[in-house]
Amino acid sequence: MYTELQLYIDGEWLNGSGRKGEEVINPATGKALATLPHASKADLDRALAAAEKGFAAWRATSAYDRAKIMRKAADLLRERAENVAKIMTQEQGKVFVEARMEVLTTADIIEWFAEEGRRAYGRIVPGRGKNVRQLVIQEPVGVVAAFTPWNFPTLTPARKIAAALAAGCSIIIKASE
C-alpha cells in the first residue's frame, strides 16, 4: 500500500531522516508496514508558523468558497474509499466493510460541516434597554490544535478538521500513531 510515511508541513512532505519514529505494524501478520516519523520541536514550530500563515488566507476565504473546497475533499475521499479502507484494515485490523463505511461516513461529515460553515450567520439579540440591539458576529478565532484517538482513524480526525475549516480556522492535528 505504501512504503514511506512522511510529515506534511507547510506544503512540503518531510521524511523520517533525523527524526525519531516507530513502526506501523499490521496486526494480522505482525509485520511492519512502514516507519512513522515523529515530529520534532522544530517541526512543530514550523507547523505552527505555517498554520498561522494559512489562517490569514483561509479566514479571508468566503464561507461559500471554503464549502466548495471541502465538498471537493469529500468527493475525493468517496472516490478513494476502497483504497483508504484497505489501508485502514492493514494498519488497524478493522474489518474491511466497517473501514469502508467509516470512510464514506467521513466524507459525509466533511460535506455536512462544509454546509454548516455556509450557515454561520450572525444574529441580532434583543437588548435589555429600549432601542438597544446586540449583534453577534461569528468569526474565525485562529489556529486550532487537535488530538485524536486510534479507534476511528478517519472519522474522528475529520470531525475536528472539518469543523475548524468550516469555521475559517486553520488546524494542526496530531492523529494517533
One Martini backbone bead per residue (centre of mass of N, CA, C, O) as a GRO file, in nm:
protein
  177
    1MET     BB    1   0.060   0.061  -0.024
    2TYR     BB    2   0.319   0.164   0.142
    3THR     BB    3   0.663   0.290   0.219
    4GLU     BB    4   0.618   0.602   0.312
    5LEU     BB    5   0.619   0.815   0.582
    6GLN     BB    6   0.501   1.156   0.636
    7LEU     BB    7   0.530   1.487   0.683
    8TYR     BB    8   0.299   1.774   0.664
    9ILE     BB    9   0.466   2.090   0.605
   10ASP     BB   10   0.421   2.365   0.437
   11GLY     BB   11   0.386   2.192   0.156
   12GLU     BB   12   0.573   1.954   0.282
   13TRP     BB   13   0.748   1.660   0.261
   14LEU     BB   14   0.869   1.471   0.546
   15ASN     BB   15   1.093   1.269   0.645
   16GLY     BB   16   1.268   1.055   0.885
   17SER     BB   17   1.524   1.205   0.882
   18GLY     BB   18   1.631   1.258   1.212
   19ARG     BB   19   1.382   1.109   1.326
   20LYS     BB   20   1.178   0.988   1.516
   21GLY     BB   21   1.014   0.656   1.551
   22GLU     BB   22   0.775   0.407   1.418
   23GLU     BB   23   0.620   0.121   1.367
   24VAL     BB   24   0.383  -0.012   1.148
   25ILE     BB   25   0.156  -0.265   1.235
   26ASN     BB   26   0.029  -0.560   1.134
   27PRO     BB   27  -0.196  -0.743   1.323
   28ALA     BB   28  -0.212  -1.008   1.139
   29THR     BB   29   0.127  -1.043   1.090
   30GLY     BB   30   0.347  -0.841   1.244
   31LYS     BB   31   0.427  -0.654   1.021
   32ALA     BB   32   0.586  -0.402   0.874
   33LEU     BB   33   0.479  -0.126   0.678
   34ALA     BB   34   0.620   0.120   0.836
   35THR     BB   35   0.759   0.439   0.918
   36LEU     BB   36   0.685   0.669   1.174
   37PRO     BB   37   0.728   0.990   1.205
   38HIS     BB   38   0.834   1.225   1.435
   39ALA     BB   39   0.791   1.521   1.565
   40SER     BB   40   0.958   1.794   1.627
   41LYS     BB   41   0.994   2.095   1.760
   42ALA     BB   42   1.063   2.225   1.486
   43ASP     BB   43   0.816   2.112   1.339
   44LEU     BB   44   0.605   2.252   1.519
   45ASP     BB   45   0.695   2.541   1.463
   46ARG     BB   46   0.648   2.523   1.159
   47ALA     BB   47   0.347   2.449   1.171
   48LEU     BB   48   0.255   2.705   1.316
   49ALA     BB   49   0.351   2.910   1.107
   50ALA     BB   50   0.180   2.791   0.876
   51ALA     BB   51  -0.098   2.815   1.017
   52GLU     BB   52  -0.091   3.121   1.049
   53LYS     BB   53  -0.069   3.182   0.749
   54GLY     BB   54  -0.323   3.017   0.664
   55PHE     BB   55  -0.530   3.172   0.832
   56ALA     BB   56  -0.523   3.440   0.681
   57ALA     BB   57  -0.636   3.313   0.416
   58TRP     BB   58  -0.885   3.142   0.513
   59ARG     BB   59  -1.053   3.366   0.656
   60ALA     BB   60  -1.078   3.527   0.368
   61THR     BB   61  -1.248   3.303   0.287
   62SER     BB   62  -1.532   3.219   0.188
   63ALA     BB   63  -1.777   3.008   0.282
   64TYR     BB   64  -1.838   2.913  -0.007
   65ASP     BB   65  -1.543   2.836  -0.084
   66ARG     BB   66  -1.489   2.642   0.146
   67ALA     BB   67  -1.718   2.445   0.071
   68LYS     BB   68  -1.611   2.360  -0.204
   69ILE     BB   69  -1.347   2.237  -0.103
   70MET     BB   70  -1.476   2.032   0.095
   71ARG     BB   71  -1.649   1.881  -0.113
   72LYS     BB   72  -1.409   1.784  -0.277
   73ALA     BB   73  -1.284   1.615  -0.053
   74ALA     BB   74  -1.526   1.425  -0.022
   75ASP     BB   75  -1.521   1.316  -0.311
   76LEU     BB   76  -1.233   1.199  -0.302
   77LEU     BB   77  -1.288   1.002  -0.072
   78ARG     BB   78  -1.501   0.836  -0.219
   79GLU     BB   79  -1.317   0.749  -0.458
   80ARG     BB   80  -1.097   0.625  -0.221
   81ALA     BB   81  -1.232   0.418  -0.023
   82GLU     BB   82  -1.104   0.144  -0.084
   83ASN     BB   83  -0.808   0.218  -0.025
   84VAL     BB   84  -0.842   0.332   0.260
   85ALA     BB   85  -0.968   0.074   0.381
   86LYS     BB   86  -0.723  -0.110   0.336
   87ILE     BB   87  -0.528   0.048   0.513
   88MET     BB   88  -0.690   0.032   0.775
   89THR     BB   89  -0.683  -0.276   0.794
   90GLN     BB   90  -0.375  -0.304   0.809
   91GLU     BB   91  -0.320  -0.107   1.055
   92GLN     BB   92  -0.581  -0.212   1.256
   93GLY     BB   93  -0.798  -0.456   1.180
   94LYS     BB   94  -1.031  -0.361   1.040
   95VAL     BB   95  -1.299  -0.425   0.893
   96PHE     BB   96  -1.359  -0.352   0.573
   97VAL     BB   97  -1.658  -0.269   0.583
   98GLU     BB   98  -1.618  -0.071   0.819
   99ALA     BB   99  -1.400   0.105   0.689
  100ARG     BB  100  -1.567   0.197   0.445
  101MET     BB  101  -1.794   0.328   0.611
  102GLU     BB  102  -1.614   0.534   0.751
  103VAL     BB  103  -1.522   0.683   0.498
  104LEU     BB  104  -1.806   0.767   0.399
  105THR     BB  105  -1.881   0.918   0.660
  106THR     BB  106  -1.652   1.119   0.646
  107ALA     BB  107  -1.750   1.260   0.392
  108ASP     BB  108  -2.019   1.351   0.516
  109ILE     BB  109  -1.897   1.527   0.739
  110ILE     BB  110  -1.753   1.727   0.559
  111GLU     BB  111  -2.007   1.821   0.409
  112TRP     BB  112  -2.167   1.918   0.652
  113PHE     BB  113  -1.964   2.137   0.745
  114ALA     BB  114  -1.965   2.297   0.486
  115GLU     BB  115  -2.266   2.383   0.519
  116GLU     BB  116  -2.248   2.506   0.803
  117GLY     BB  117  -2.046   2.733   0.727
  118ARG     BB  118  -2.263   2.882   0.547
  119ARG     BB  119  -2.452   2.915   0.833
  120ALA     BB  120  -2.267   3.143   0.991
  121TYR     BB  121  -2.445   3.347   1.116
  122GLY     BB  122  -2.564   3.599   1.254
  123ARG     BB  123  -2.720   3.798   1.523
  124ILE     BB  124  -3.003   3.937   1.685
  125VAL     BB  125  -3.021   4.073   2.013
  126PRO     BB  126  -3.211   4.162   2.248
  127GLY     BB  127  -3.218   4.410   2.463
  128ARG     BB  128  -3.284   4.556   2.770
  129GLY     BB  129  -3.305   4.813   2.634
  130LYS     BB  130  -3.424   5.063   2.477
  131ASN     BB  131  -3.306   5.052   2.156
  132VAL     BB  132  -3.146   4.773   2.189
  133ARG     BB  133  -2.889   4.604   2.004
  134GLN     BB  134  -2.739   4.287   1.944
  135LEU     BB  135  -2.445   4.174   1.775
  136VAL     BB  136  -2.366   3.861   1.628
  137ILE     BB  137  -2.038   3.757   1.527
  138GLN     BB  138  -1.885   3.515   1.334
  139GLU     BB  139  -1.540   3.420   1.394
  140PRO     BB  140  -1.240   3.339   1.351
  141VAL     BB  141  -0.977   3.252   1.599
  142GLY     BB  142  -0.764   3.035   1.468
  143VAL     BB  143  -0.556   2.808   1.568
  144VAL     BB  144  -0.588   2.457   1.580
  145ALA     BB  145  -0.569   2.198   1.821
  146ALA     BB  146  -0.547   1.837   1.759
  147PHE     BB  147  -0.663   1.522   1.904
  148THR     BB  148  -0.655   1.163   1.838
  149PRO     BB  149  -0.763   0.856   1.823
  150TRP     BB  150  -0.760   0.516   1.694
  151ASN     BB  151  -1.060   0.386   1.632
  152PHE     BB  152  -1.121   0.644   1.415
  153PRO     BB  153  -0.899   0.741   1.171
  154THR     BB  154  -1.109   0.934   1.000
  155LEU     BB  155  -1.352   1.047   1.161
  156THR     BB  156  -1.229   1.206   1.400
  157PRO     BB  157  -1.045   1.401   1.246
  158ALA     BB  158  -1.268   1.517   1.055
  159ARG     BB  159  -1.435   1.662   1.266
  160LYS     BB  160  -1.209   1.865   1.339
  161ILE     BB  161  -1.122   1.969   1.066
  162ALA     BB  162  -1.401   2.057   0.949
  163ALA     BB  163  -1.481   2.254   1.171
  164ALA     BB  164  -1.244   2.447   1.143
  165LEU     BB  165  -1.269   2.511   0.838
  166ALA     BB  166  -1.566   2.611   0.838
  167ALA     BB  167  -1.484   2.852   1.047
  168GLY     BB  168  -1.180   2.957   0.934
  169CYS     BB  169  -0.968   2.765   1.040
  170SER     BB  170  -0.681   2.637   1.134
  171ILE     BB  171  -0.480   2.319   1.154
  172ILE     BB  172  -0.339   2.099   1.399
  173ILE     BB  173  -0.270   1.748   1.377
  174LYS     BB  174  -0.274   1.466   1.614
  175ALA     BB  175  -0.262   1.162   1.546
  176SER     BB  176  -0.263   0.852   1.592
  177GLU     BB  177  -0.029   0.599   1.563
   0.00000   0.00000   0.00000
